[in-house]
Amino acid sequence: MTSKPEPDAALIGAHDVALAALREITPSSTIGPAAGYLLEDDGSVSLRFENRLPGYPGWYWTVTLARVEDSDPTVLEVELLPNEGALLAPEWVPWAERLAEYRAHQAELVEQAAAEAASGDDESGDDHDDVDEDDVDDEHGVGDLLHAGDLDGVDIDELDDSTADEDEDSDEGAPSDDASDEEE
């Protein structure tokens, strides 16, 4: 079993070096008083300072220091690290997993709608489009609720004025049948 080396008193007392390194990356107003130290496995020491940044309760500024033989302490790393109980972002979930969960939920909604339609238990009396089982994609288990050219159920080509102008321009150059125009 390997044990950690004894903490170097010169590293533990190098608060001035640590504070100078911190002031290079953050304003002095965000640095609080010293909050202890951590002895690392390699013999380096991480000095901790309270954090005063809004939105980061329970986080500490940490400056890791080391020295070779009898030289002066050197800064290895400066970072903002969470303490126990600090507010953290939720665990990251890969896009493929989120998509699979979304598709499973959509399939569940399709099944619920089909079950409600089959049982006739639609008590709301609202007129709404029921999801047709023919729209369900067997490969993915999700209905093709949006079709090509649709954005959230709206055909974007219908909203594009430039396509309407092009259609009108192509009609203007075409010869017209005057006889049919006169009959109208």
Coordinates of N, CA, C and O in Angstrom, one line a residue, residues 34-142:
A34 N -9.1 31.9 2.4 CA -8.5 30.5 2.2 C -9.5 29.5 2.9 O -10.1 29.8 4.0
A35 N -9.6 28.4 2.3 CA -10.6 27.3 2.8 C -9.9 26.0 2.9 O -10.5 25.0 2.7
G36 N -8.6 26.0 3.2 CA -7.9 24.7 3.4 C -7.1 24.3 2.2 O -6.9 25.0 1.3
Y37 N -6.6 23.0 2.3 CA -5.8 22.5 1.2 C -6.1 21.0 1.1 O -6.6 20.4 2.0
L38 N -5.7 20.5 -0.1 CA -5.8 19.0 -0.3 C -4.4 18.6 -0.8 O -3.8 19.2 -1.6
L39 N -4.0 17.5 -0.2 CA -2.7 16.9 -0.5 C -3.0 15.9 -1.7 O -3.8 14.9 -1.5
E40 N -2.4 16.1 -2.8 CA -2.5 15.2 -3.9 C -1.6 14.0 -3.8 O -0.6 14.0 -3.1
D41 N -1.9 12.9 -4.6 CA -1.1 11.7 -4.5 C 0.3 11.9 -5.0 O 1.2 11.2 -4.5
D42 N 0.6 12.8 -5.9 CA 1.9 13.0 -6.4 C 2.7 14.0 -5.6 O 3.8 14.3 -5.9
G43 N 2.2 14.4 -4.5 CA 2.9 15.3 -3.6 C 2.6 16.8 -3.8 O 3.0 17.7 -3.0
S44 N 1.9 17.1 -4.8 CA 1.4 18.5 -5.0 C 0.3 18.8 -4.0 O -0.3 18.0 -3.5
V45 N 0.1 20.1 -3.9 CA -0.9 20.6 -2.9 C -1.9 21.5 -3.6 O -1.5 22.4 -4.4
S46 N -3.1 21.3 -3.4 CA -4.2 22.1 -3.9 C -4.7 23.0 -2.9 O -5.3 22.6 -1.9
L47 N -4.4 24.3 -3.0 CA -5.0 25.3 -2.0 C -6.4 25.7 -2.5 O -6.6 26.0 -3.6
R48 N -7.3 25.8 -1.5 CA -8.7 26.1 -1.8 C -9.0 27.5 -1.2 O -8.6 27.8 -0.1
F49 N -9.8 28.2 -2.0 CA -10.3 29.5 -1.6 C -11.8 29.6 -1.8 O -12.3 29.1 -2.8
E50 N -12.5 30.2 -0.9 CA -14.0 30.4 -1.1 C -14.3 31.1 -2.4 O -13.5 32.0 -2.8
N51 N -15.3 30.8 -3.0 CA -15.8 31.4 -4.3 C -16.9 32.4 -4.0 O -17.8 32.1 -3.2
R52 N -16.8 33.6 -4.6 CA -17.9 34.6 -4.4 C -18.6 34.9 -5.7 O -19.3 35.9 -5.8
L53 N -18.5 34.0 -6.7 CA -19.2 34.2 -7.9 C -20.7 33.9 -7.7 O -21.0 32.9 -7.2
P54 N -21.6 34.8 -8.1 CA -23.0 34.4 -8.0 C -23.3 33.2 -8.9 O -22.8 33.1 -10.0
G55 N -24.2 32.4 -8.4 CA -24.6 31.2 -9.2 C -23.7 30.0 -9.0 O -24.0 29.0 -9.6
Y56 N -22.7 30.1 -8.1 CA -21.8 28.9 -7.9 C -21.7 28.7 -6.4 O -20.6 28.6 -5.8
P57 N -22.8 28.4 -5.7 CA -22.7 28.1 -4.3 C -22.1 26.8 -4.1 O -22.4 25.8 -4.8
G58 N -21.2 26.7 -3.1 CA -20.6 25.4 -2.8 C -19.4 25.1 -3.7 O -18.8 24.0 -3.6
W59 N -18.9 26.0 -4.5 CA -17.8 25.8 -5.4 C -16.6 26.5 -4.7 O -16.7 27.5 -4.0
Y60 N -15.4 26.0 -5.0 CA -14.2 26.6 -4.5 C -13.2 26.9 -5.6 O -13.0 26.1 -6.5
W61 N -12.4 28.0 -5.5 CA -11.3 28.2 -6.4 C -10.2 27.3 -5.8 O -9.9 27.3 -4.7
T62 N -9.6 26.6 -6.8 CA -8.5 25.6 -6.4 C -7.3 25.9 -7.2 O -7.3 26.0 -8.4
V63 N -6.2 26.1 -6.5 CA -4.9 26.3 -7.2 C -3.9 25.2 -6.7 O -3.7 25.0 -5.5
T64 N -3.5 24.4 -7.7 CA -2.6 23.3 -7.4 C -1.2 23.7 -7.6 O -0.8 24.3 -8.7
L65 N -0.3 23.5 -6.6 CA 1.1 23.9 -6.6 C 2.0 22.8 -6.4 O 1.6 21.8 -5.8
A66 N 3.2 22.9 -6.9 CA 4.2 21.9 -6.8 C 5.6 22.6 -6.7 O 5.7 23.8 -7.1
R67 N 6.6 21.8 -6.3 CA 8.0 22.4 -6.4 C 8.9 21.2 -6.5 O 8.7 20.1 -6.1
V68 N 10.0 21.5 -7.2 CA 11.1 20.5 -7.4 C 12.2 20.9 -6.4 O 12.7 22.0 -6.4
E69 N 12.5 19.9 -5.6 CA 13.6 20.0 -4.6 C 13.4 21.3 -3.8 O 12.4 21.5 -3.2
D70 N 14.4 22.2 -3.8 CA 14.3 23.4 -3.0 C 13.9 24.6 -3.8 O 14.2 25.8 -3.3
S71 N 13.3 24.5 -4.9 CA 12.9 25.6 -5.7 C 11.6 26.3 -5.2 O 11.0 25.7 -4.3
D72 N 11.3 27.4 -5.7 CA 10.0 28.1 -5.3 C 8.8 27.3 -5.8 O 8.9 26.6 -6.8
P73 N 7.7 27.5 -5.1 CA 6.4 26.8 -5.6 C 6.0 27.3 -7.0 O 6.2 28.5 -7.3
T74 N 5.5 26.4 -7.8 CA 5.1 26.7 -9.1 C 3.6 26.3 -9.3 O 3.2 25.3 -8.7
V75 N 2.8 27.1 -10.0 CA 1.4 26.8 -10.2 C 1.3 25.8 -11.3 O 1.8 26.0 -12.4
L76 N 0.6 24.8 -11.0 CA 0.3 23.7 -12.0 C -1.1 24.0 -12.7 O -1.2 23.8 -13.9
E77 N -2.1 24.3 -11.9 CA -3.4 24.4 -12.4 C -4.2 25.3 -11.5 O -4.1 25.4 -10.3
V78 N -5.2 26.1 -12.1 CA -6.1 27.0 -11.5 C -7.5 26.6 -12.0 O -7.7 26.6 -13.2
E79 N -8.4 26.3 -11.1 CA -9.7 25.9 -11.5 C -10.8 26.2 -10.5 O -10.5 26.4 -9.3
L80 N -12.0 26.2 -10.9 CA -13.2 26.3 -10.1 C -13.8 24.9 -9.9 O -14.2 24.4 -10.9
L81 N -13.8 24.4 -8.7 CA -14.3 23.0 -8.5 C -15.4 23.0 -7.5 O -15.4 23.7 -6.5
P82 N -16.4 22.0 -7.7 CA -17.5 21.9 -6.8 C -17.1 21.2 -5.5 O -16.3 20.3 -5.5
N83 N -17.7 21.6 -4.4 CA -17.5 20.9 -3.2 C -18.8 19.9 -3.0 O -19.7 20.0 -3.8
E84 N -18.8 19.1 -2.0 CA -20.0 18.3 -1.8 C -21.2 19.1 -1.6 O -21.1 20.1 -0.9
G85 N -22.3 18.8 -2.2 CA -23.5 19.5 -2.1 C -23.6 20.7 -3.0 O -24.6 21.5 -2.9
A86 N -22.6 20.9 -3.8 CA -22.6 22.1 -4.8 C -23.7 21.9 -5.9 O -24.0 20.7 -6.2
L87 N -24.2 22.9 -6.4 CA -25.2 22.9 -7.4 C -24.5 22.5 -8.7 O -23.5 23.1 -9.1
L88 N -24.9 21.4 -9.3 CA -24.2 20.8 -10.5 C -25.2 20.7 -11.7 O -26.4 20.5 -11.4
A89 N -24.8 20.7 -12.9 CA -25.6 20.4 -14.0 C -26.0 19.0 -14.0 O -25.3 18.1 -13.5
P90 N -27.2 18.7 -14.6 CA -27.6 17.3 -14.6 C -26.6 16.4 -15.5 O -26.0 17.0 -16.4
E91 N -26.6 15.1 -15.3 CA -25.8 14.2 -16.1 C -26.2 14.4 -17.5 O -27.4 14.4 -17.9
W92 N -25.2 14.4 -18.4 CA -25.4 14.5 -19.8 C -25.9 13.2 -20.4 O -25.4 12.1 -20.1
V93 N -26.9 13.3 -21.2 CA -27.5 12.1 -21.9 C -27.3 12.3 -23.4 O -27.6 13.3 -24.0
P94 N -26.7 11.2 -24.0 CA -26.4 11.3 -25.4 C -27.7 11.5 -26.2 O -28.8 11.1 -25.8
W95 N -27.5 12.2 -27.4 CA -28.6 12.5 -28.2 C -29.4 11.3 -28.7 O -30.6 11.2 -28.7
A96 N -28.7 10.2 -29.0 CA -29.4 9.0 -29.4 C -30.3 8.4 -28.3 O -31.4 7.9 -28.7
E97 N -29.9 8.5 -27.1 CA -30.8 8.0 -26.0 C -32.0 8.9 -25.8 O -33.1 8.4 -25.6
R98 N -31.8 10.2 -25.9 CA -32.9 11.2 -25.8 C -33.9 11.0 -26.9 O -35.1 11.0 -26.7
L99 N -33.4 10.7 -28.1 CA -34.2 10.5 -29.3 C -35.0 9.2 -29.1 O -36.2 9.1 -29.4
A100 N -34.4 8.2 -28.6 CA -35.1 6.9 -28.4 C -36.2 7.1 -27.4 O -37.3 6.5 -27.5
E101 N -35.9 7.8 -26.3 CA -37.0 8.1 -25.3 C -38.1 8.9 -25.9 O -39.3 8.6 -25.6
Y102 N -37.8 9.9 -26.8 CA -38.8 10.7 -27.4 C -39.7 9.8 -28.3 O -40.9 9.9 -28.3
R103 N -39.0 8.9 -29.1 CA -39.8 8.1 -30.0 C -40.7 7.1 -29.3 O -41.8 6.8 -29.7
A104 N -40.1 6.6 -28.1 CA -41.0 5.7 -27.3 C -42.2 6.4 -26.8 O -43.3 5.8 -26.8
H105 N -42.0 7.6 -26.4 CA -43.1 8.4 -25.8 C -44.1 8.7 -26.9 O -45.3 8.6 -26.7
Q106 N -43.6 9.0 -28.1 CA -44.5 9.3 -29.3 C -45.3 8.0 -29.6 O -46.5 8.1 -29.9
A107 N -44.7 6.9 -29.6 CA -45.4 5.6 -29.9 C -46.4 5.3 -28.8 O -47.5 4.9 -29.1
E108 N -46.1 5.7 -27.6 CA -47.1 5.5 -26.5 C -48.3 6.4 -26.7 O -49.4 6.0 -26.5
L109 N -48.1 7.6 -27.1 CA -49.2 8.5 -27.4 C -50.1 8.0 -28.5 O -51.3 8.2 -28.5
V110 N -49.4 7.4 -29.6 CA -50.2 6.9 -30.7 C -51.1 5.7 -30.2 O -52.2 5.6 -30.5
E111 N -50.5 4.9 -29.4 CA -51.3 3.8 -28.8 C -52.4 4.2 -27.9 O -53.5 3.7 -28.0
Q112 N -52.2 5.2 -27.1 CA -53.2 5.8 -26.3 C -54.3 6.4 -27.1 O -55.5 6.1 -26.8
A113 N -54.0 7.1 -28.2 CA -55.0 7.7 -29.0 C -55.8 6.6 -29.7 O -57.0 6.7 -29.9
A114 N -55.1 5.6 -30.2 CA -55.8 4.5 -30.9 C -56.8 3.8 -29.9 O -57.9 3.4 -30.2
A115 N -56.3 3.6 -28.7 CA -57.1 2.9 -27.7 C -58.3 3.7 -27.3 O -59.4 3.2 -27.1
E116 N -58.2 5.0 -27.2 CA -59.3 5.9 -26.9 C -60.3 6.0 -28.0 O -61.5 5.9 -27.8
A117 N -59.8 6.0 -29.3 CA -60.7 6.0 -30.4 C -61.5 4.7 -30.5 O -62.6 4.6 -30.9
A118 N -60.8 3.5 -30.2 CA -61.4 2.2 -30.3 C -62.5 2.1 -29.2 O -63.5 1.5 -29.4
S119 N -62.2 2.6 -28.0 CA -63.1 2.4 -26.9 C -64.2 3.5 -26.9 O -65.2 3.3 -26.2
G120 N -64.1 4.5 -27.7 CA -65.1 5.6 -27.7 C -65.2 6.4 -26.5 O -66.2 6.9 -26.1
D121 N -64.1 6.4 -25.7 CA -64.1 7.1 -24.4 C -63.7 8.5 -24.5 O -63.4 9.2 -23.5
D122 N -63.8 9.1 -25.7 CA -63.4 10.5 -25.9 C -64.5 11.4 -25.3 O -65.4 11.7 -26.0
E123 N -64.4 11.7 -24.0 CA -65.5 12.5 -23.4 C -65.3 14.0 -23.5 O -66.2 14.7 -23.1
S124 N -64.2 14.4 -24.1 CA -64.0 15.9 -24.1 C -64.9 16.5 -25.1 O -65.3 17.7 -25.0
G125 N -65.3 15.8 -26.2 CA -66.2 16.4 -27.2 C -65.5 17.3 -28.1 O -66.1 17.9 -29.0
D126 N -64.2 17.5 -28.0 CA -63.4 18.4 -28.9 C -63.2 17.7 -30.2 O -63.0 16.5 -30.2
D127 N -63.2 18.4 -31.3 CA -62.9 17.9 -32.6 C -61.4 18.1 -32.7 O -60.9 19.1 -32.7
H128 N -60.7 16.9 -32.8 CA -59.3 17.0 -33.0 C -58.9 15.8 -33.9 O -59.6 14.8 -34.0
D129 N -57.8 15.9 -34.6 CA -57.3 14.9 -35.5 C -56.8 13.7 -34.6 O -55.9 13.9 -33.8
D130 N -57.3 12.6 -34.8 CA -56.8 11.4 -34.2 C -55.6 10.9 -35.0 O -55.7 11.0 -36.3
V131 N -54.7 10.3 -34.4 CA -53.5 9.8 -35.1 C -53.9 8.4 -35.7 O -54.4 7.5 -35.1
D132 N -53.7 8.3 -37.0 CA -54.1 7.1 -37.8 C -52.9 6.1 -37.6 O -51.8 6.4 -37.7
E133 N -53.3 4.9 -37.4 CA -52.3 3.8 -37.2 C -51.5 3.6 -38.5 O -50.4 3.1 -38.4
D134 N -52.0 4.0 -39.6 CA -51.3 3.9 -40.9 C -50.1 4.8 -40.9 O -49.2 4.6 -41.7
D135 N -50.1 5.9 -40.1 CA -49.0 6.8 -40.1 C -47.8 6.4 -39.2 O -46.8 7.0 -39.2
V136 N -48.0 5.2 -38.6 CA -46.9 4.7 -37.7 C -45.8 4.1 -38.5 O -46.1 3.2 -39.4
D137 N -44.6 4.5 -38.3 CA -43.5 3.9 -39.0 C -43.0 2.7 -38.2 O -42.5 2.8 -37.1
D138 N -43.1 1.5 -38.8 CA -42.8 0.3 -38.1 C -41.3 0.2 -37.7 O -41.0 -0.3 -36.7
E139 N -40.4 0.8 -38.5 CA -39.0 0.7 -38.2 C -38.7 1.5 -37.0 O -37.9 1.1 -36.1
H140 N -39.3 2.7 -36.8 CA -38.9 3.5 -35.6 C -40.0 3.6 -34.6 O -39.8 4.0 -33.5
G141 N -41.2 3.1 -35.0 CA -42.3 3.1 -34.0 C -42.9 4.5 -33.8 O -43.5 4.8 -32.8
V142 N -42.7 5.4 -34.7 CA -43.2 6.7 -34.6 C -44.0 7.1 -35.8 O -43.6 6.8 -36.9

